[in-house]
């Protein structure tokens, strides 16, 4: 691995040396600083594209290459070392700052990447290195410090902005969207690059008409059609053609009545402007491409979920009209999805549950960050209703303002039935099917709260233990069931009957006088005494019942009513059983 890193860094040395030597040879005029400095862009781009742990080796190997180029064609002498260090420092500073500001900047995938690059490579790094370069140039040739600083800053800033982006993208070639150049798009790419080449030739192959805008048309087209790789290929064609044309005395800069250094600066300004046009466009296009890809992925996932889930996914506009309903889910209610779109969502809600759904939806719209759950009944197409559980949240427009809700609705019928069954079992005596003590106490409490009147009757089967002992518990259960049936068939429909425990039963006789209640209890006692039970062997089993009766009123606590009725019951038991006693 170390040898691989060393080999890659070693390959950088001749490129850095060649670019520095050519720049010093061709763009250094009147003993000043080089007007074009692609070597800085080469090193900067290489550092930005490689892991941080390899920077030291790359800088160490590029140091002698840069020093040799400066010694051969630069100021030379004692200023070779500081000038070499200035170039290395510039590339290191730019790469370090960008690594912290925007770790993914070499991909130019967003406007932030472009702005960070322009700020660091176009201002901060060249401005910092210019102080070292200006000091060396002033010391070596006597050039005024400010003039040397200005020339260094302008040349290095323009070179970094111009040359670094295409080098970045070339070094990142494996991460570029290579699919753009698949076989089916190769023809389009060749046509676009041919158009860029012809426009560049028309601009820099003559020096009579300034056609500087002409290359922009095919370059922008290539960027739109091919993305970042189209932008980098176009820039490479333009920069190479522009430099060759200018150095051979052709191109629009030849129309300027200026010296060659100034013409090269103008050319770099032109290149930098083109870069500033294409890079943001390429970044925005890449951002939009990724956004569209994410949207397509989300849409595919959404479609898969909607098609595979048994839940109903419903989108509702702000005014309550249905925007969309999942097809499979709507069928659960007997509808087709198109039948529901445009209707009010509240048309599907059971009238008794409309307010609960309205309140839940209002809460979801007021708290767009949260999710609200509500249970309600949905009206099916056949007129029936189905219990559902709906989880809803607000949908937002581009300004972040709620514009509706989206709900995931799950059939809750089985759960509701289970809850109802459990509630029924919790309040029902399993043997007789009557209410138990818990249900009876609730009925007593409700009647008292409502201010109802009536009577409480307690029934206790006489000598029931002896029946169990003689005939067995199975016969005892038969007797209990027989009495429960007789009791329910004798009292009125609105009365509450319950098995309170063992052989004791309670009846809440509603809205009756004590005399009427006594007649009902006597009828129960008499009918039981005249009835015949049967053991599991077919034997006749006769049984009687004792009754305790007490009147009720709104001021009497249930505990007191039970105490009085129980006392009356035991008086009846003590008086010989098979009779009724009324509380004193």
Coordinates of C-alpha atoms in Angstrom, one line a residue:
X1 CA 0.0 0.0 0.0
X2 CA 2.9 2.4 0.8
X3 CA 4.5 1.6 -2.5
X4 CA 1.2 2.4 -4.3
X5 CA 0.9 5.7 -2.5
X6 CA 4.5 6.5 -3.3
X7 CA 4.0 5.6 -6.9
X8 CA 1.0 7.8 -7.3
X9 CA 2.7 10.7 -5.5
X10 CA 5.8 10.2 -7.6
X11 CA 3.7 10.4 -10.8
X12 CA 2.6 13.9 -9.6
X13 CA 6.2 15.2 -9.6
X14 CA 6.8 15.3 -13.4
X15 CA 3.4 16.8 -14.0
X16 CA 4.0 19.5 -11.4
X17 CA 7.5 20.1 -12.7
X18 CA 6.3 20.3 -16.4
X19 CA 3.4 22.7 -15.7
X20 CA 5.7 25.0 -13.5
X21 CA 8.5 25.0 -16.1
X22 CA 6.2 25.7 -19.0
X23 CA 4.4 28.5 -17.1
X24 CA 7.8 30.1 -16.2
X25 CA 9.1 29.7 -19.8
X26 CA 6.0 30.9 -21.6
X27 CA 4.2 33.4 -19.4
X28 CA 6.9 35.2 -17.4
X29 CA 7.7 38.5 -19.0
X30 CA 10.1 41.3 -18.1
X31 CA 11.6 39.4 -15.2
X32 CA 8.3 39.4 -13.2
X33 CA 6.1 36.7 -11.9
X34 CA 4.5 34.1 -14.2
X35 CA 1.1 35.4 -15.5
X36 CA -0.3 31.8 -15.8
X37 CA 0.4 29.3 -13.0
X38 CA -1.3 25.9 -13.7
X39 CA 1.2 24.1 -11.4
X40 CA -0.7 25.4 -8.3
X41 CA -4.0 24.0 -9.7
X42 CA -2.4 20.6 -10.4
X43 CA -1.0 20.2 -6.9
X44 CA -4.1 21.7 -5.2
X45 CA -6.4 19.3 -7.2
X46 CA -4.2 16.3 -6.5
X47 CA -4.2 17.1 -2.7
X48 CA -8.0 17.6 -2.7
X49 CA -8.6 14.3 -4.5
X50 CA -6.3 12.1 -2.3
X51 CA -6.6 11.0 1.3
X52 CA -5.2 13.4 3.9
X53 CA -2.6 10.9 5.1
X54 CA -0.9 11.0 1.6
X55 CA -0.5 14.8 1.6
X56 CA 2.9 14.9 3.3
X57 CA 4.4 12.5 0.8
X58 CA 3.0 14.4 -2.2
X59 CA 4.3 17.7 -0.9
X60 CA 7.7 16.3 -0.1
X61 CA 8.1 14.8 -3.6
X62 CA 6.8 18.0 -5.3
X63 CA 9.2 20.2 -3.4
X64 CA 12.4 19.3 -5.5
X65 CA 10.3 19.4 -8.7
X66 CA 9.1 22.9 -8.0
X67 CA 12.5 24.1 -6.8
X68 CA 14.2 22.7 -10.0
X69 CA 11.7 24.5 -12.3
X70 CA 12.2 27.8 -10.4
X71 CA 16.0 27.4 -10.4
X72 CA 16.0 26.8 -14.2
X73 CA 13.5 29.5 -15.4
X74 CA 12.5 31.5 -12.3
X75 CA 14.2 34.0 -10.1
X76 CA 16.7 31.4 -8.9
X77 CA 19.3 32.0 -6.3
X78 CA 18.5 32.5 -2.7
X79 CA 14.8 33.0 -3.5
X80 CA 14.2 29.6 -5.0
X81 CA 13.4 28.1 -1.6
X82 CA 10.8 30.7 -0.4
X83 CA 9.1 30.7 -3.9
X84 CA 8.9 26.9 -3.9
X85 CA 7.5 26.9 -0.4
X86 CA 5.0 29.6 -1.4
X87 CA 3.6 27.5 -4.2
X88 CA 3.3 24.4 -1.9
X89 CA 1.8 26.4 0.9
X90 CA -0.8 27.8 -1.5
X91 CA -2.0 24.4 -2.6
X92 CA -1.9 23.0 0.9
X93 CA -3.9 25.9 2.4
X94 CA -6.6 25.8 -0.3
X95 CA -7.0 22.0 0.0
X96 CA -7.1 22.1 3.9
X97 CA -9.6 24.9 4.0
X98 CA -11.9 23.3 1.5
X99 CA -11.6 19.9 3.2
X100 CA -13.1 21.6 6.3
X101 CA -15.6 23.9 4.6
X102 CA -17.1 21.4 2.2
X103 CA -15.7 17.8 2.3
X104 CA -17.5 16.9 -1.0
X105 CA -16.5 20.0 -2.9
X106 CA -14.5 18.2 -5.6
X107 CA -17.7 16.8 -6.9
X108 CA -19.3 20.2 -7.4
X109 CA -22.7 18.8 -6.5
X110 CA -24.2 22.0 -5.0
X111 CA -24.0 25.7 -5.1
X112 CA -22.3 25.6 -1.6
X113 CA -19.5 23.6 -3.1
X114 CA -18.9 26.2 -5.8
X115 CA -19.1 29.2 -3.5
X116 CA -16.6 27.5 -1.0
X117 CA -14.2 26.8 -3.9
X118 CA -14.4 30.3 -5.3
X119 CA -13.8 31.8 -1.8
X120 CA -10.8 29.7 -0.9
X121 CA -9.2 29.1 -4.3
X122 CA -10.0 32.5 -5.8
X123 CA -9.3 34.7 -2.7
X124 CA -7.9 33.3 0.5
X125 CA -5.1 30.9 -0.7
X126 CA -3.6 33.1 -3.4
X127 CA -3.8 36.2 -1.2
X128 CA -1.9 34.4 1.5
X129 CA 0.8 33.0 -0.8
X130 CA 1.1 36.3 -2.6
X131 CA 2.8 37.9 0.5
X132 CA 5.7 35.3 0.2
X133 CA 5.9 35.6 -3.5
X134 CA 5.8 39.4 -3.5
X135 CA 8.5 39.5 -0.9
X136 CA 10.7 37.2 -3.0
X137 CA 10.0 39.1 -6.3
X138 CA 10.7 42.4 -4.6
X139 CA 14.0 41.1 -3.2
X140 CA 15.1 39.5 -6.4
X141 CA 14.2 42.2 -9.0
X142 CA 13.2 45.3 -7.1
X143 CA 9.6 45.2 -8.3
X144 CA 7.5 47.3 -6.0
X145 CA 6.0 45.0 -3.3
X146 CA 2.4 45.9 -4.0
X147 CA 2.8 45.4 -7.8
X148 CA 4.4 42.0 -7.2
X149 CA 1.6 41.0 -4.7
X150 CA -1.1 42.1 -7.2
X151 CA 0.5 40.2 -10.1
X152 CA 1.0 37.1 -8.1
X153 CA -2.5 37.2 -6.6
X154 CA -4.2 37.8 -9.9
X155 CA -2.2 35.1 -11.8
X156 CA -2.6 32.4 -9.1
X157 CA -6.2 33.2 -8.3
X158 CA -7.2 33.1 -12.0
X159 CA -5.2 29.9 -12.6
X160 CA -6.7 28.1 -9.6
X161 CA -10.2 29.1 -10.6
X162 CA -9.6 28.3 -14.2
X163 CA -7.6 25.1 -14.2
X164 CA -8.6 23.4 -10.9
X165 CA -12.2 22.5 -11.7
X166 CA -11.5 20.5 -14.8
X167 CA -8.6 18.8 -13.1
X168 CA -10.8 18.0 -10.1
X169 CA -13.3 16.3 -12.3
X170 CA -10.7 14.4 -14.3
X171 CA -9.2 13.0 -11.1
X172 CA -12.6 12.1 -9.9
X173 CA -13.4 10.4 -13.3
X174 CA -14.5 7.2 -11.6
X175 CA -17.1 9.0 -9.6
X176 CA -18.5 11.0 -12.5
X177 CA -21.8 10.0 -13.9
X178 CA -20.2 7.7 -16.5
X179 CA -23.6 6.5 -17.5
X180 CA -23.9 9.7 -19.5
X181 CA -21.4 8.2 -21.9
X182 CA -22.9 4.8 -22.4
X183 CA -23.2 3.6 -25.9
X184 CA -26.6 5.1 -26.5
X185 CA -25.4 8.6 -25.6
X186 CA -21.9 8.4 -27.2
X187 CA -23.1 9.9 -30.4
X188 CA -24.7 12.9 -28.7
X189 CA -21.5 13.5 -26.7
X190 CA -19.4 13.4 -29.8
X191 CA -21.6 15.9 -31.6
X192 CA -21.6 18.3 -28.6
X193 CA -17.8 18.1 -28.1
X194 CA -17.4 18.6 -31.9
X195 CA -19.6 21.8 -31.6
X196 CA -17.5 23.0 -28.7
X197 CA -14.3 22.4 -30.7
X198 CA -15.6 24.2 -33.8
X199 CA -16.7 27.2 -31.7
X200 CA -13.3 27.3 -30.0
X201 CA -11.6 27.1 -33.3
X202 CA -13.8 29.9 -34.7
X203 CA -12.9 32.1 -31.7
X204 CA -9.2 31.4 -31.3
X205 CA -8.3 30.5 -34.8
X206 CA -8.5 34.0 -36.1
X207 CA -7.9 37.5 -34.7
X208 CA -10.3 39.6 -36.8
X209 CA -13.7 39.2 -35.1
X210 CA -14.1 38.8 -31.3
X211 CA -16.4 35.8 -31.0
X212 CA -15.8 35.2 -27.3
X213 CA -19.5 34.4 -26.6
X214 CA -19.8 31.8 -29.4
X215 CA -18.2 28.9 -27.4
X216 CA -20.6 29.4 -24.5
X217 CA -23.6 28.2 -26.5
X218 CA -22.3 24.6 -27.2
X219 CA -20.6 24.5 -23.8
X220 CA -23.9 25.2 -21.9
X221 CA -25.7 22.7 -24.1
X222 CA -23.0 20.1 -23.3
X223 CA -23.4 20.9 -19.6
X224 CA -27.2 20.5 -19.7
X225 CA -27.1 17.3 -21.7
X226 CA -24.0 15.5 -20.2
X227 CA -23.8 17.0 -16.7
X228 CA -20.5 17.6 -15.0
X229 CA -18.5 15.5 -17.4
X230 CA -19.9 17.6 -20.2
X231 CA -18.8 20.8 -18.4
X232 CA -15.2 19.5 -17.7
X233 CA -14.7 18.2 -21.3
X234 CA -15.9 21.6 -22.7
X235 CA -13.6 23.5 -20.4
X236 CA -10.6 21.4 -21.4
X237 CA -11.3 22.0 -25.1
X238 CA -11.7 25.7 -24.5
X239 CA -8.7 26.2 -22.3
X240 CA -6.4 24.1 -24.5
X241 CA -7.6 25.8 -27.7
X242 CA -7.5 29.3 -26.1
X243 CA -4.0 28.9 -24.8
X244 CA -2.6 27.5 -28.0
X245 CA -4.3 30.2 -30.1
X246 CA -3.2 33.0 -27.9
X247 CA 0.4 31.8 -27.6
X248 CA 0.6 31.5 -31.5
X249 CA -0.8 35.0 -32.0
X250 CA -4.5 34.3 -32.6
X251 CA -7.7 34.9 -30.8
X252 CA -9.7 37.8 -29.5
X253 CA -7.0 39.0 -27.1
X254 CA -4.8 39.9 -30.1
X255 CA -7.3 42.7 -30.9
X256 CA -6.2 44.4 -27.6
X257 CA -3.4 46.9 -27.9
X258 CA -1.7 45.6 -24.8
X259 CA 1.4 43.7 -23.9
X260 CA 1.4 39.9 -23.8
X261 CA 1.3 39.6 -20.0
X262 CA -1.9 41.7 -19.9
X263 CA -3.4 39.7 -22.8
X264 CA -2.8 36.5 -20.9
X265 CA -4.4 37.9 -17.8
X266 CA -7.4 38.9 -19.9
X267 CA -7.5 35.4 -21.3
X268 CA -7.5 33.9 -17.8
X269 CA -10.2 36.3 -16.7
X270 CA -12.2 35.0 -19.7
X271 CA -11.6 31.4 -18.7
X272 CA -12.5 32.1 -15.1
X273 CA -15.8 33.8 -16.2
X274 CA -16.6 30.7 -18.3
X275 CA -15.9 28.5 -15.3
X276 CA -18.1 30.7 -13.1
X277 CA -20.9 30.3 -15.6
X278 CA -20.6 26.5 -16.1
X279 CA -19.8 25.3 -12.6
X280 CA -22.9 26.7 -10.8
X281 CA -25.0 25.4 -13.7
X282 CA -23.4 21.9 -13.5
X283 CA -23.8 21.9 -9.7
X284 CA -27.4 23.0 -9.8
X285 CA -28.1 20.4 -12.5
X286 CA -26.4 17.7 -10.4
X287 CA -28.4 18.8 -7.3
X288 CA -31.6 18.6 -9.3
X289 CA -30.7 15.3 -10.8
X290 CA -30.1 13.8 -7.4
X291 CA -33.3 15.4 -6.1
X292 CA -35.3 13.9 -9.0
X293 CA -33.6 10.5 -8.4
X294 CA -34.6 10.7 -4.8
X295 CA -38.1 11.6 -5.8
X296 CA -38.3 8.6 -8.2
X297 CA -37.0 6.3 -5.5
X298 CA -39.5 7.7 -3.0
X299 CA -42.3 7.4 -5.5
X300 CA -41.3 3.8 -6.3
X301 CA -41.2 2.9 -2.6
X302 CA -44.5 4.7 -2.0
X303 CA -46.1 2.8 -4.9
X304 CA -44.7 -0.5 -3.6
X305 CA -46.0 0.2 -0.1
X306 CA -49.4 1.3 -1.4
X307 CA -49.8 -1.8 -3.6
X308 CA -48.6 -4.3 -1.0
X309 CA -50.2 -3.0 2.1
X310 CA -53.7 -3.8 3.2
X311 CA -54.0 -0.4 4.9
X312 CA -55.8 2.6 3.2
X313 CA -53.5 5.5 2.4
X314 CA -55.5 8.6 2.0
X315 CA -54.5 12.2 1.0
X316 CA -57.0 14.9 1.9
X317 CA -56.9 18.6 0.8
X318 CA -57.1 21.4 3.3
X319 CA -60.8 21.8 2.6
X320 CA -61.5 18.1 3.5
X321 CA -61.9 16.8 -0.1
X322 CA -60.1 13.6 -1.0
X323 CA -57.1 14.0 -3.2
X324 CA -56.2 10.4 -3.5
X325 CA -57.0 7.0 -2.0
X326 CA -55.1 3.8 -2.4
X327 CA -56.9 1.4 -4.8
X328 CA -56.5 -1.8 -2.7
X329 CA -57.4 -0.1 0.5
X330 CA -60.6 1.5 -0.9
X331 CA -61.8 -2.0 -2.0
X332 CA -61.9 -3.0 1.7
X333 CA -64.9 -0.6 2.0
X334 CA -66.5 -1.6 -1.3
X335 CA -65.4 1.4 -3.3
X336 CA -63.2 2.0 -6.3
X337 CA -60.6 4.7 -5.7
X338 CA -62.0 7.0 -8.4
X339 CA -65.4 7.0 -6.7
X340 CA -63.9 8.6 -3.6
X341 CA -61.6 11.3 -5.2
X342 CA -63.2 14.7 -4.9
X343 CA -65.7 13.7 -2.2
X344 CA -65.6 15.1 1.3
X345 CA -63.6 12.7 3.6
X346 CA -66.2 13.3 6.3
X347 CA -68.8 11.6 4.1
X348 CA -67.1 8.3 4.9
X349 CA -67.1 8.9 8.6
X350 CA -69.9 7.6 10.9
X351 CA -72.0 10.6 12.0
X352 CA -71.2 9.9 15.7
X353 CA -67.5 10.0 15.0
X354 CA -67.3 13.1 12.8
X355 CA -66.4 15.4 15.6
X356 CA -63.6 13.2 16.8
X357 CA -62.1 13.0 13.3
X358 CA -62.5 16.7 12.8
X359 CA -60.7 17.5 16.1
X360 CA -57.9 15.0 15.2
X361 CA -57.4 16.5 11.8
X362 CA -57.4 20.1 13.2
X363 CA -54.7 19.1 15.7
X364 CA -52.6 17.5 12.9
X365 CA -52.8 20.7 10.9
X366 CA -51.9 22.9 13.9
X367 CA -49.0 20.6 14.8
X368 CA -47.4 19.7 11.4
X369 CA -44.4 18.1 13.0
X370 CA -46.5 15.5 14.9
X371 CA -48.8 12.5 14.1
X372 CA -52.3 12.2 15.5
X373 CA -54.2 8.9 15.9
X374 CA -58.0 8.6 16.0
X375 CA -60.4 5.6 16.1
X376 CA -63.6 6.0 14.2
X377 CA -66.1 4.1 12.1
X378 CA -66.0 4.3 8.3
X379 CA -69.2 3.9 6.3
X380 CA -68.9 1.1 3.8
X381 CA -70.6 1.3 0.4
X382 CA -73.1 -1.4 1.5
X383 CA -74.3 0.8 4.3
X384 CA -72.5 -1.0 7.1
X385 CA -69.7 0.5 9.2
X386 CA -66.2 -0.7 10.0
X387 CA -64.0 0.4 12.9
X388 CA -60.7 1.8 11.8
X389 CA -57.6 3.4 13.3
X390 CA -56.3 6.4 11.4
X391 CA -52.8 7.9 11.9
X392 CA -52.6 11.3 10.2
X393 CA -50.1 14.1 9.7
X394 CA -50.0 17.3 7.8
X395 CA -48.6 17.8 4.3
X396 CA -46.7 21.0 3.7
X397 CA -46.4 23.3 0.6
X398 CA -43.0 24.6 -0.5
X399 CA -43.3 27.5 2.1
X400 CA -43.8 25.0 4.9
X401 CA -47.5 25.8 5.3
X402 CA -49.9 22.9 5.8
X403 CA -52.0 22.3 2.7
X404 CA -53.7 19.0 3.7
X405 CA -53.2 15.7 5.5
X406 CA -52.1 12.2 4.7
X407 CA -53.5 9.3 6.6
X408 CA -52.7 5.6 7.0
X409 CA -55.9 3.9 7.9
X410 CA -56.0 0.3 9.3
X411 CA -59.0 -1.9 9.8
X412 CA -59.6 -2.1 13.5
X413 CA -62.7 -4.3 13.6
X414 CA -61.0 -7.4 15.0
X415 CA -59.4 -5.4 17.7
X416 CA -62.6 -3.6 18.6
X417 CA -64.4 -7.0 18.7
X418 CA -61.7 -8.3 21.0
X419 CA -62.0 -5.3 23.3
X420 CA -65.8 -5.7 23.3
X421 CA -65.6 -9.4 24.0
X422 CA -63.1 -8.8 26.8
X423 CA -65.3 -6.1 28.3
X424 CA -68.3 -8.4 28.1
X425 CA -66.4 -11.3 29.7
X426 CA -65.2 -9.0 32.4
X427 CA -68.8 -8.0 33.3
X428 CA -70.5 -11.4 32.7
X429 CA -71.0 -14.5 34.8
X430 CA -69.7 -17.3 32.6
X431 CA -72.1 -19.9 33.9
X432 CA -75.4 -18.1 33.7
X433 CA -74.7 -15.4 31.2
X434 CA -76.0 -12.8 33.6
X435 CA -74.1 -9.7 34.6
X436 CA -71.6 -10.1 37.5
X437 CA -71.1 -8.1 40.6
X438 CA -68.9 -5.5 38.8
X439 CA -71.6 -4.9 36.2
X440 CA -74.3 -4.7 38.9
X441 CA -72.3 -2.2 40.9
X442 CA -71.9 0.0 37.8
X443 CA -75.7 -0.1 37.1
X444 CA -76.4 0.8 40.7
X445 CA -74.0 3.8 40.5
X446 CA -75.4 5.0 37.2
X447 CA -79.0 4.9 38.5
X448 CA -78.1 6.7 41.7
X449 CA -76.2 9.4 39.7
X450 CA -79.2 9.8 37.4
X451 CA -81.5 10.2 40.4
X452 CA -83.5 7.1 39.7
X453 CA -85.7 5.3 42.2
X454 CA -86.7 1.7 42.6
X455 CA -85.8 -1.3 44.8
X456 CA -82.9 -3.7 45.4
X457 CA -83.8 -7.4 45.7
X458 CA -81.3 -10.0 46.8
X459 CA -82.2 -13.7 46.1
X460 CA -80.4 -16.6 47.8
X461 CA -81.1 -20.2 47.0
X462 CA -82.1 -22.2 50.1
X463 CA -79.9 -25.2 51.1
X464 CA -77.8 -25.0 48.0
X465 CA -74.8 -26.5 49.6
X466 CA -76.9 -29.6 50.3
X467 CA -77.8 -29.9 46.6
X468 CA -74.1 -29.8 45.7
X469 CA -73.3 -32.4 48.3
X470 CA -76.1 -34.8 47.4
X471 CA -76.4 -34.4 43.6
X472 CA -73.0 -33.0 42.7
X473 CA -71.7 -29.7 41.4
X474 CA -72.9 -30.4 37.9
X475 CA -76.5 -30.5 39.2
X476 CA -75.8 -27.4 41.2
X477 CA -74.8 -25.6 38.1
X478 CA -78.0 -26.8 36.4
X479 CA -80.0 -25.4 39.2
X480 CA -78.2 -22.0 39.1
X481 CA -78.8 -21.8 35.3
X482 CA -82.5 -22.7 35.7
X483 CA -83.0 -20.1 38.3
X484 CA -81.2 -17.4 36.2
X485 CA -83.5 -18.2 33.3
X486 CA -86.6 -18.1 35.6
X487 CA -85.5 -14.8 37.1
X488 CA -84.9 -13.1 33.8
X489 CA -88.2 -14.4 32.5
X490 CA -90.1 -13.0 35.5
X491 CA -88.7 -9.5 36.0
X492 CA -89.3 -6.7 33.6
X493 CA -87.1 -6.0 30.5
X494 CA -85.7 -2.8 32.0
X495 CA -84.6 -4.4 35.3
X496 CA -81.0 -5.4 35.9
X497 CA -80.3 -9.0 36.9
X498 CA -76.9 -10.3 38.0
X499 CA -75.3 -13.3 39.8
X500 CA -73.5 -11.7 42.7
X501 CA -71.6 -14.9 43.7
X502 CA -72.3 -18.5 44.6
X503 CA -76.0 -19.0 44.9
X504 CA -76.8 -15.3 45.5
X505 CA -78.5 -13.1 42.8
X506 CA -79.4 -9.5 42.7
X507 CA -82.1 -7.6 40.8
X508 CA -82.3 -3.8 40.4
X509 CA -86.0 -3.1 40.0
X510 CA -86.2 0.3 38.4
X511 CA -88.9 2.9 38.8
X512 CA -91.2 0.7 41.0
X513 CA -92.8 1.1 44.4
X514 CA -91.9 -1.1 47.3
X515 CA -95.3 -2.8 46.9
X516 CA -94.8 -3.5 43.2
X517 CA -91.3 -4.8 43.8
X518 CA -92.7 -7.1 46.5
X519 CA -95.2 -8.6 44.1
X520 CA -92.4 -9.2 41.5
X521 CA -90.2 -10.9 44.1
X522 CA -93.1 -13.1 45.4
X523 CA -93.8 -14.2 41.8
X524 CA -90.2 -15.2 41.4
X525 CA -90.2 -17.1 44.7
X526 CA -93.5 -18.9 43.9
X527 CA -92.5 -19.9 40.4
X528 CA -89.3 -21.4 41.7
X529 CA -91.0 -23.3 44.4
X530 CA -93.4 -24.8 41.8
X531 CA -90.6 -25.7 39.4
X532 CA -88.7 -29.0 39.2
X533 CA -85.0 -29.2 38.6
X534 CA -83.3 -32.3 37.3
X535 CA -80.0 -33.8 38.3
X536 CA -77.6 -35.1 35.7
X537 CA -79.1 -38.6 36.4
X538 CA -82.7 -37.3 35.8
X539 CA -83.7 -37.1 39.4
X540 CA -86.2 -34.4 40.5
X541 CA -84.5 -31.7 42.5
X542 CA -86.7 -29.1 44.2
X543 CA -85.3 -25.8 45.4
X544 CA -86.6 -22.7 47.0
X545 CA -85.3 -19.1 47.4
X546 CA -85.3 -16.5 50.1
X547 CA -85.6 -12.8 49.2
X548 CA -84.4 -9.6 50.9
X549 CA -85.9 -6.3 49.5
X550 CA -85.1 -2.7 50.2
X551 CA -86.3 0.5 48.6
X552 CA -83.7 2.8 46.9
X553 CA -83.4 6.6 46.7
X554 CA -80.8 9.0 45.4
X555 CA -79.4 9.7 48.8
X556 CA -78.7 6.1 49.7
X557 CA -75.2 4.8 48.9
X558 CA -75.1 1.4 47.1
X559 CA -73.2 0.0 50.1
X560 CA -76.0 0.9 52.4
X561 CA -78.6 -0.5 50.1
X562 CA -76.8 -3.8 50.0
X563 CA -76.5 -3.8 53.8
X564 CA -80.2 -3.3 54.3
X565 CA -81.2 -5.9 51.6
X566 CA -78.7 -8.4 53.0
X567 CA -80.1 -7.9 56.5
X568 CA -83.7 -8.5 55.2
X569 CA -82.5 -11.6 53.4
X570 CA -81.0 -13.1 56.5
X571 CA -84.3 -12.3 58.4
X572 CA -86.1 -14.3 55.7
X573 CA -83.6 -17.2 56.1
X574 CA -84.0 -17.1 59.9
X575 CA -87.7 -17.1 59.6
X576 CA -87.7 -20.5 57.9
X577 CA -86.6 -19.7 54.3
X578 CA -88.7 -19.7 51.1
X579 CA -90.1 -16.3 51.9
X580 CA -89.5 -12.6 51.4
X581 CA -88.5 -10.0 54.0
X582 CA -88.5 -6.2 53.5
X583 CA -85.8 -4.0 55.1
X584 CA -87.0 -2.2 58.2

